[in-house]
């Protein structure tokens, strides 16, 4: 078993990005909750509460990142990379629960006859401000460390928040444009309808996060993009050494990438030194991948190893 992969330069970058996200979440959470209460808008309040919950989850992600960056310990000899999918899944469950609660509350408001005194102009101003901020943070997180599952989950939260703000902005602008034709009656339902629309748009994000947790904790195969990248490199090495049939298994757990490659060779033509040369060459081919690669290579004459 060998290791290769990303350098430790990724670690402070991940934590720095999480800290910036935490600060931005705190500012927008206070803004959203305060603005929503003053304006009497459940849609704005949902955005603020969503960001507030995100802030708590970011703190959890930052703590998990520090524990994972500590590396293996006597108690955890293989590290604690499983924290990454676990935290991502917890984020997904909490955010999905928030959407379900908000959707149920919006439905109740609609059946109660809507709400009064919600200014579309105020909602539009809020939606524009927070959408720009959320998209900026999302872009920063995506660029900070594309291989980080924690930053990916964080970026998904900000993208979902941006969608929520854009829904508020779009609905409010439409209400302002057609207010003369529709009158004040339909505006009573603007706020809860926007909440329902936002929940429908947000739901796929936490569902994806929950699926990611399940696949990785159950030691499922890495996604096709990662598998293809590994397969291409191992095929090159196999061709270089003239190796025969091979079986490749690729799994992912947080930043760890498990790669097992078995090659069928002719009896009497290969020895342990040859296997070492193949293993070193494969390891060198995988160093450009942004993961901690745990590699196992075996040359065998047993064809059943391909099953």
Tab-separated table of C-alpha atoms in Angstrom:
chain	number	residue	atom	x	y	z
A	1	UNK	CA	0.000	0.000	0.000
A	2	UNK	CA	1.420	3.379	-0.979
A	3	UNK	CA	0.329	6.980	-0.880
A	4	UNK	CA	0.710	9.915	-3.186
A	5	UNK	CA	-1.420	12.948	-3.996
A	6	UNK	CA	-2.019	16.549	-3.186
A	7	UNK	CA	0.406	18.608	-1.135
A	8	UNK	CA	-0.364	20.071	2.235
A	9	UNK	CA	-0.647	23.479	0.565
A	10	UNK	CA	-4.333	22.664	0.069
A	11	UNK	CA	-4.987	22.498	3.801
A	12	UNK	CA	-4.628	26.176	4.828
A	13	UNK	CA	-6.440	27.175	1.628
A	14	UNK	CA	-9.440	25.063	2.616
A	15	UNK	CA	-9.574	26.444	6.157
A	16	UNK	CA	-9.083	30.029	4.966
A	17	UNK	CA	-11.985	29.694	2.531
A	18	UNK	CA	-14.203	28.219	5.258
A	19	UNK	CA	-13.371	31.140	7.561
A	20	UNK	CA	-14.302	33.676	4.883
A	21	UNK	CA	-17.547	31.801	4.282
A	22	UNK	CA	-18.278	31.886	8.010
A	23	UNK	CA	-17.800	35.669	8.196
A	24	UNK	CA	-19.941	36.250	5.094
A	25	UNK	CA	-22.655	33.975	6.501
A	26	UNK	CA	-22.733	35.913	9.770
A	27	UNK	CA	-23.150	39.259	7.981
A	28	UNK	CA	-25.893	38.049	5.617
A	29	UNK	CA	-27.708	36.097	8.349
A	30	UNK	CA	-28.046	39.181	10.524
A	31	UNK	CA	-29.094	41.217	7.488
A	32	UNK	CA	-31.680	38.657	6.357
A	33	UNK	CA	-33.296	38.030	9.728
A	34	UNK	CA	-33.414	41.748	10.549
A	35	UNK	CA	-34.706	42.782	7.110
A	36	UNK	CA	-37.272	39.977	7.063
A	37	UNK	CA	-38.689	40.931	10.477
A	38	UNK	CA	-38.885	44.631	9.616
A	39	UNK	CA	-40.405	44.006	6.173
A	40	UNK	CA	-42.724	41.271	7.444
A	41	UNK	CA	-41.531	38.940	4.676
A	42	UNK	CA	-41.326	35.193	5.256
A	43	UNK	CA	-39.289	34.789	2.053
A	44	UNK	CA	-36.590	37.164	3.301
A	45	UNK	CA	-36.744	35.633	6.766
A	46	UNK	CA	-36.269	32.166	5.214
A	47	UNK	CA	-33.178	33.444	3.407
A	48	UNK	CA	-31.804	34.842	6.665
A	49	UNK	CA	-32.544	31.683	8.658
A	50	UNK	CA	-31.099	29.525	5.851
A	51	UNK	CA	-27.894	31.564	6.015
A	52	UNK	CA	-27.871	31.394	9.825
A	53	UNK	CA	-28.108	27.602	9.722
A	54	UNK	CA	-25.405	27.606	7.070
A	55	UNK	CA	-23.172	29.568	9.434
A	56	UNK	CA	-23.511	26.892	12.108
A	57	UNK	CA	-22.771	24.197	9.532
A	58	UNK	CA	-19.733	26.111	8.305
A	59	UNK	CA	-18.379	26.108	11.858
A	60	UNK	CA	-18.860	22.344	11.893
A	61	UNK	CA	-17.049	22.027	8.548
A	62	UNK	CA	-14.155	24.123	9.833
A	63	UNK	CA	-13.831	21.916	12.907
A	64	UNK	CA	-13.936	18.796	10.725
A	65	UNK	CA	-11.275	20.237	8.404
A	66	UNK	CA	-8.941	20.803	11.348
A	67	UNK	CA	-9.428	17.256	12.604
A	68	UNK	CA	-8.796	15.770	9.169
A	69	UNK	CA	-5.741	17.941	8.603
A	70	UNK	CA	-4.224	16.575	11.830
A	71	UNK	CA	-3.594	13.342	9.935
A	72	UNK	CA	-3.347	9.798	11.336
A	73	UNK	CA	-3.126	9.262	15.099
A	74	UNK	CA	-2.612	6.135	17.232
A	75	UNK	CA	-6.381	5.998	17.748
A	76	UNK	CA	-7.166	6.747	14.077
A	77	UNK	CA	-4.252	5.194	12.157
A	78	UNK	CA	-5.891	5.841	8.774
A	79	UNK	CA	-6.907	9.411	9.550
A	80	UNK	CA	-10.415	10.826	9.882
A	81	UNK	CA	-11.367	11.510	6.269
A	82	UNK	CA	-14.784	9.954	6.841
A	83	UNK	CA	-15.682	13.188	8.636
A	84	UNK	CA	-15.929	14.920	5.250
A	85	UNK	CA	-18.878	12.932	3.831
A	86	UNK	CA	-20.442	12.731	7.298
A	87	UNK	CA	-20.442	16.531	7.676
A	88	UNK	CA	-21.655	16.984	4.088
A	89	UNK	CA	-24.558	14.616	4.764
A	90	UNK	CA	-25.447	16.373	8.011
A	91	UNK	CA	-25.528	19.675	6.152
A	92	UNK	CA	-27.823	18.172	3.539
A	93	UNK	CA	-30.224	16.771	6.151
A	94	UNK	CA	-30.465	20.070	8.035
A	95	UNK	CA	-30.966	22.137	4.887
A	96	UNK	CA	-33.557	19.724	3.516
A	97	UNK	CA	-35.425	19.907	6.822
A	98	UNK	CA	-35.352	23.706	6.625
A	99	UNK	CA	-36.862	23.621	3.131
A	100	UNK	CA	-39.614	21.210	4.170
A	101	UNK	CA	-40.536	23.329	7.198
A	102	UNK	CA	-40.561	26.546	5.162
A	103	UNK	CA	-42.708	24.949	2.437
A	104	UNK	CA	-45.261	23.711	4.971
A	105	UNK	CA	-45.415	27.132	6.639
A	106	UNK	CA	-45.839	28.882	3.264
A	107	UNK	CA	-48.690	26.509	2.399
A	108	UNK	CA	-50.386	27.378	5.678
A	109	UNK	CA	-50.059	31.094	4.958
A	110	UNK	CA	-51.641	30.647	1.517
A	111	UNK	CA	-54.640	28.824	2.995
A	112	UNK	CA	-54.941	31.544	5.632
A	113	UNK	CA	-55.351	34.180	2.915
A	114	UNK	CA	-51.789	35.411	2.433
A	115	UNK	CA	-50.022	38.259	4.193
A	116	UNK	CA	-50.430	42.019	4.027
A	117	UNK	CA	-48.038	44.965	3.971
A	118	UNK	CA	-45.119	43.203	2.292
A	119	UNK	CA	-43.373	45.712	0.033
A	120	UNK	CA	-42.214	44.259	-3.317
A	121	UNK	CA	-39.700	47.105	-3.581
A	122	UNK	CA	-38.056	46.190	-0.290
A	123	UNK	CA	-37.973	42.508	-1.279
A	124	UNK	CA	-36.414	43.343	-4.662
A	125	UNK	CA	-33.664	45.423	-3.039
A	126	UNK	CA	-32.867	42.639	-0.599
A	127	UNK	CA	-32.890	39.991	-3.316
A	128	UNK	CA	-30.452	41.930	-5.497
A	129	UNK	CA	-28.023	42.665	-2.661
A	130	UNK	CA	-27.864	39.133	-1.277
A	131	UNK	CA	-27.813	37.430	-4.687
A	132	UNK	CA	-24.690	39.369	-5.688
A	133	UNK	CA	-23.006	38.588	-2.361
A	134	UNK	CA	-23.888	34.879	-2.470
A	135	UNK	CA	-22.676	34.456	-6.053
A	136	UNK	CA	-19.387	36.173	-5.204
A	137	UNK	CA	-18.726	33.859	-2.230
A	138	UNK	CA	-19.774	30.822	-4.281
A	139	UNK	CA	-17.289	31.733	-7.012
A	140	UNK	CA	-14.502	32.221	-4.461
A	141	UNK	CA	-15.139	28.838	-2.816
A	142	UNK	CA	-15.193	27.020	-6.152
A	143	UNK	CA	-11.806	28.465	-7.059
A	144	UNK	CA	-10.158	27.934	-3.663
A	145	UNK	CA	-9.821	24.137	-3.762
A	146	UNK	CA	-11.872	22.166	-6.320
A	147	UNK	CA	-10.977	18.820	-4.679
A	148	UNK	CA	-12.343	19.704	-1.233
A	149	UNK	CA	-15.664	18.004	-0.431
A	150	UNK	CA	-16.217	20.442	2.422
A	151	UNK	CA	-15.782	23.464	0.136
A	152	UNK	CA	-17.971	21.796	-2.473
A	153	UNK	CA	-20.761	21.436	0.106
A	154	UNK	CA	-20.173	25.020	1.240
A	155	UNK	CA	-20.323	26.283	-2.338
A	156	UNK	CA	-23.577	24.381	-2.882
A	157	UNK	CA	-25.068	26.152	0.123
A	158	UNK	CA	-24.107	29.535	-1.294
A	159	UNK	CA	-25.434	28.624	-4.733
A	160	UNK	CA	-28.721	27.584	-3.126
A	161	UNK	CA	-28.774	30.875	-1.207
A	162	UNK	CA	-28.151	32.781	-4.435
A	163	UNK	CA	-31.060	30.969	-6.105
A	164	UNK	CA	-33.296	31.860	-3.178
A	165	UNK	CA	-32.326	35.526	-3.456
A	166	UNK	CA	-32.871	35.494	-7.221
A	167	UNK	CA	-36.336	34.001	-6.728
A	168	UNK	CA	-37.175	36.802	-4.292
A	169	UNK	CA	-35.772	39.395	-6.703
A	170	UNK	CA	-37.594	38.036	-9.773
A	171	UNK	CA	-40.925	37.657	-8.028
A	172	UNK	CA	-40.712	41.122	-6.515
A	173	UNK	CA	-39.832	42.766	-9.847
A	174	UNK	CA	-42.755	41.011	-11.554
A	175	UNK	CA	-45.066	42.158	-8.763
A	176	UNK	CA	-43.904	45.751	-9.223
A	177	UNK	CA	-44.365	45.598	-13.010
A	178	UNK	CA	-47.873	44.145	-12.889
A	179	UNK	CA	-49.161	45.730	-9.684
A	180	UNK	CA	-51.401	48.189	-11.598
A	181	UNK	CA	-53.068	45.413	-13.588
A	182	UNK	CA	-53.461	42.862	-10.818
A	183	UNK	CA	-54.240	45.146	-7.913
A	184	UNK	CA	-53.275	44.517	-4.303
A	185	UNK	CA	-55.107	41.183	-3.907
A	186	UNK	CA	-52.584	38.866	-5.568
A	187	UNK	CA	-49.711	40.588	-3.753
A	188	UNK	CA	-50.993	39.038	-0.532
A	189	UNK	CA	-49.794	35.685	-1.885
A	190	UNK	CA	-46.502	36.891	-3.338
A	191	UNK	CA	-44.424	36.133	-0.252
A	192	UNK	CA	-45.576	32.534	0.434
A	193	UNK	CA	-45.542	31.643	-3.273
A	194	UNK	CA	-41.933	32.833	-3.486
A	195	UNK	CA	-41.082	30.688	-0.463
A	196	UNK	CA	-42.594	27.605	-2.142
A	197	UNK	CA	-40.764	28.313	-5.393
A	198	UNK	CA	-37.484	28.781	-3.540
A	199	UNK	CA	-37.932	25.514	-1.607
A	200	UNK	CA	-38.536	23.594	-4.845
A	201	UNK	CA	-35.373	25.064	-6.342
A	202	UNK	CA	-33.279	24.485	-3.224
A	203	UNK	CA	-34.307	20.867	-2.581
A	204	UNK	CA	-31.978	19.182	-5.140
A	205	UNK	CA	-28.876	20.617	-3.426
A	206	UNK	CA	-29.316	18.953	0.004
A	207	UNK	CA	-30.559	15.755	-1.674
A	208	UNK	CA	-27.283	15.589	-3.629
A	209	UNK	CA	-25.304	16.162	-0.424
A	210	UNK	CA	-27.123	13.311	1.334
A	211	UNK	CA	-26.447	10.981	-1.599
A	212	UNK	CA	-22.761	11.908	-1.498
A	213	UNK	CA	-22.598	10.955	2.176
A	214	UNK	CA	-24.302	7.610	1.580
A	215	UNK	CA	-22.093	6.616	-1.370
A	216	UNK	CA	-18.802	7.496	0.309
A	217	UNK	CA	-19.559	6.080	3.756
A	218	UNK	CA	-20.745	2.846	2.115
A	219	UNK	CA	-17.441	2.756	0.204
A	220	UNK	CA	-19.075	3.180	-3.183
A	221	UNK	CA	-17.198	3.780	-6.425
A	222	UNK	CA	-15.806	7.239	-7.104
A	223	UNK	CA	-17.717	9.321	-9.643
A	224	UNK	CA	-17.120	8.667	-13.327
A	225	UNK	CA	-14.930	11.724	-13.824
A	226	UNK	CA	-12.434	10.580	-11.177
A	227	UNK	CA	-12.549	6.954	-12.316
A	228	UNK	CA	-11.805	7.951	-15.897
A	229	UNK	CA	-8.831	10.064	-14.842
A	230	UNK	CA	-7.351	7.130	-12.896
A	231	UNK	CA	-8.144	4.600	-15.635
A	232	UNK	CA	-6.417	6.670	-18.330
A	233	UNK	CA	-3.202	6.866	-16.296
A	234	UNK	CA	-3.147	3.176	-15.412
A	235	UNK	CA	-3.811	2.204	-19.032
A	236	UNK	CA	-0.752	4.216	-20.051
A	237	UNK	CA	1.396	2.387	-17.505
A	238	UNK	CA	-0.023	-0.980	-18.569
A	239	UNK	CA	0.879	-0.244	-22.197
A	240	UNK	CA	4.333	0.976	-21.159
A	241	UNK	CA	5.171	-2.325	-19.401
A	242	UNK	CA	3.308	-4.568	-21.817
A	243	UNK	CA	0.941	-5.823	-19.141
A	244	UNK	CA	-2.097	-7.962	-19.893
A	245	UNK	CA	-5.662	-7.736	-18.667
A	246	UNK	CA	-6.326	-5.622	-15.608
A	247	UNK	CA	-8.996	-5.035	-13.001
A	248	UNK	CA	-9.346	-1.555	-11.547
A	249	UNK	CA	-11.279	-0.496	-8.459
A	250	UNK	CA	-11.502	3.173	-7.449
A	251	UNK	CA	-13.224	4.392	-4.295
A	252	UNK	CA	-13.288	7.793	-2.633
A	253	UNK	CA	-13.670	8.841	0.991
A	254	UNK	CA	-13.239	12.568	1.547
A	255	UNK	CA	-9.807	13.438	0.178
A	256	UNK	CA	-8.692	9.825	0.168
A	257	UNK	CA	-8.747	8.045	-3.169
A	258	UNK	CA	-8.421	4.270	-2.960
A	259	UNK	CA	-6.967	2.705	-6.116
A	260	UNK	CA	-6.534	-1.050	-6.545
A	261	UNK	CA	-5.095	-2.323	-9.829
A	262	UNK	CA	-4.590	-6.035	-10.564
A	263	UNK	CA	-2.823	-7.199	-13.746
A	264	UNK	CA	-2.810	-10.722	-15.174
A	265	UNK	CA	0.711	-11.721	-16.237
A	266	UNK	CA	2.381	-14.867	-17.533
A	267	UNK	CA	3.857	-17.212	-14.959
A	268	UNK	CA	7.640	-17.163	-14.623
A	269	UNK	CA	8.206	-13.852	-16.395
A	270	UNK	CA	7.646	-11.360	-13.560
A	271	UNK	CA	9.054	-10.990	-10.056
A	272	UNK	CA	8.532	-8.730	-7.039
A	273	UNK	CA	11.022	-6.154	-8.354
A	274	UNK	CA	8.952	-5.839	-11.538
A	275	UNK	CA	5.816	-5.317	-9.458
A	276	UNK	CA	7.596	-2.587	-7.505
A	277	UNK	CA	8.560	-0.817	-10.742
A	278	UNK	CA	4.974	-0.913	-11.996
A	279	UNK	CA	3.679	0.378	-8.650
A	280	UNK	CA	6.147	3.276	-8.576
A	281	UNK	CA	5.287	4.282	-12.133
A	282	UNK	CA	1.539	4.234	-11.428
A	283	UNK	CA	2.102	6.264	-8.253
A	284	UNK	CA	4.061	8.871	-10.209
A	285	UNK	CA	1.273	9.053	-12.805
A	286	UNK	CA	-1.317	9.750	-10.089
A	287	UNK	CA	0.561	12.532	-8.285
A	288	UNK	CA	-1.213	15.273	-10.256
A	289	UNK	CA	-4.607	14.232	-8.883
A	290	UNK	CA	-5.729	16.476	-5.985
A	291	UNK	CA	-6.260	13.584	-3.576
A	292	UNK	CA	-4.398	11.448	-1.058
A	293	UNK	CA	-4.026	8.324	-3.202
A	294	UNK	CA	-3.887	4.984	-1.378
A	295	UNK	CA	-2.542	2.638	-4.011
A	296	UNK	CA	-2.413	-1.133	-4.183
A	297	UNK	CA	-0.925	-2.839	-7.273
A	298	UNK	CA	-0.665	-6.570	-7.806
A	299	UNK	CA	0.755	-8.669	-10.642
A	300	UNK	CA	-0.882	-12.084	-10.592
A	301	UNK	CA	-1.247	-15.197	-12.716
A	302	UNK	CA	-4.695	-15.898	-11.220
A	303	UNK	CA	-7.436	-14.818	-13.706
A	304	UNK	CA	-10.097	-14.961	-10.987
A	305	UNK	CA	-8.658	-11.695	-9.598
A	306	UNK	CA	-10.326	-9.893	-12.503
A	307	UNK	CA	-13.805	-10.742	-11.191
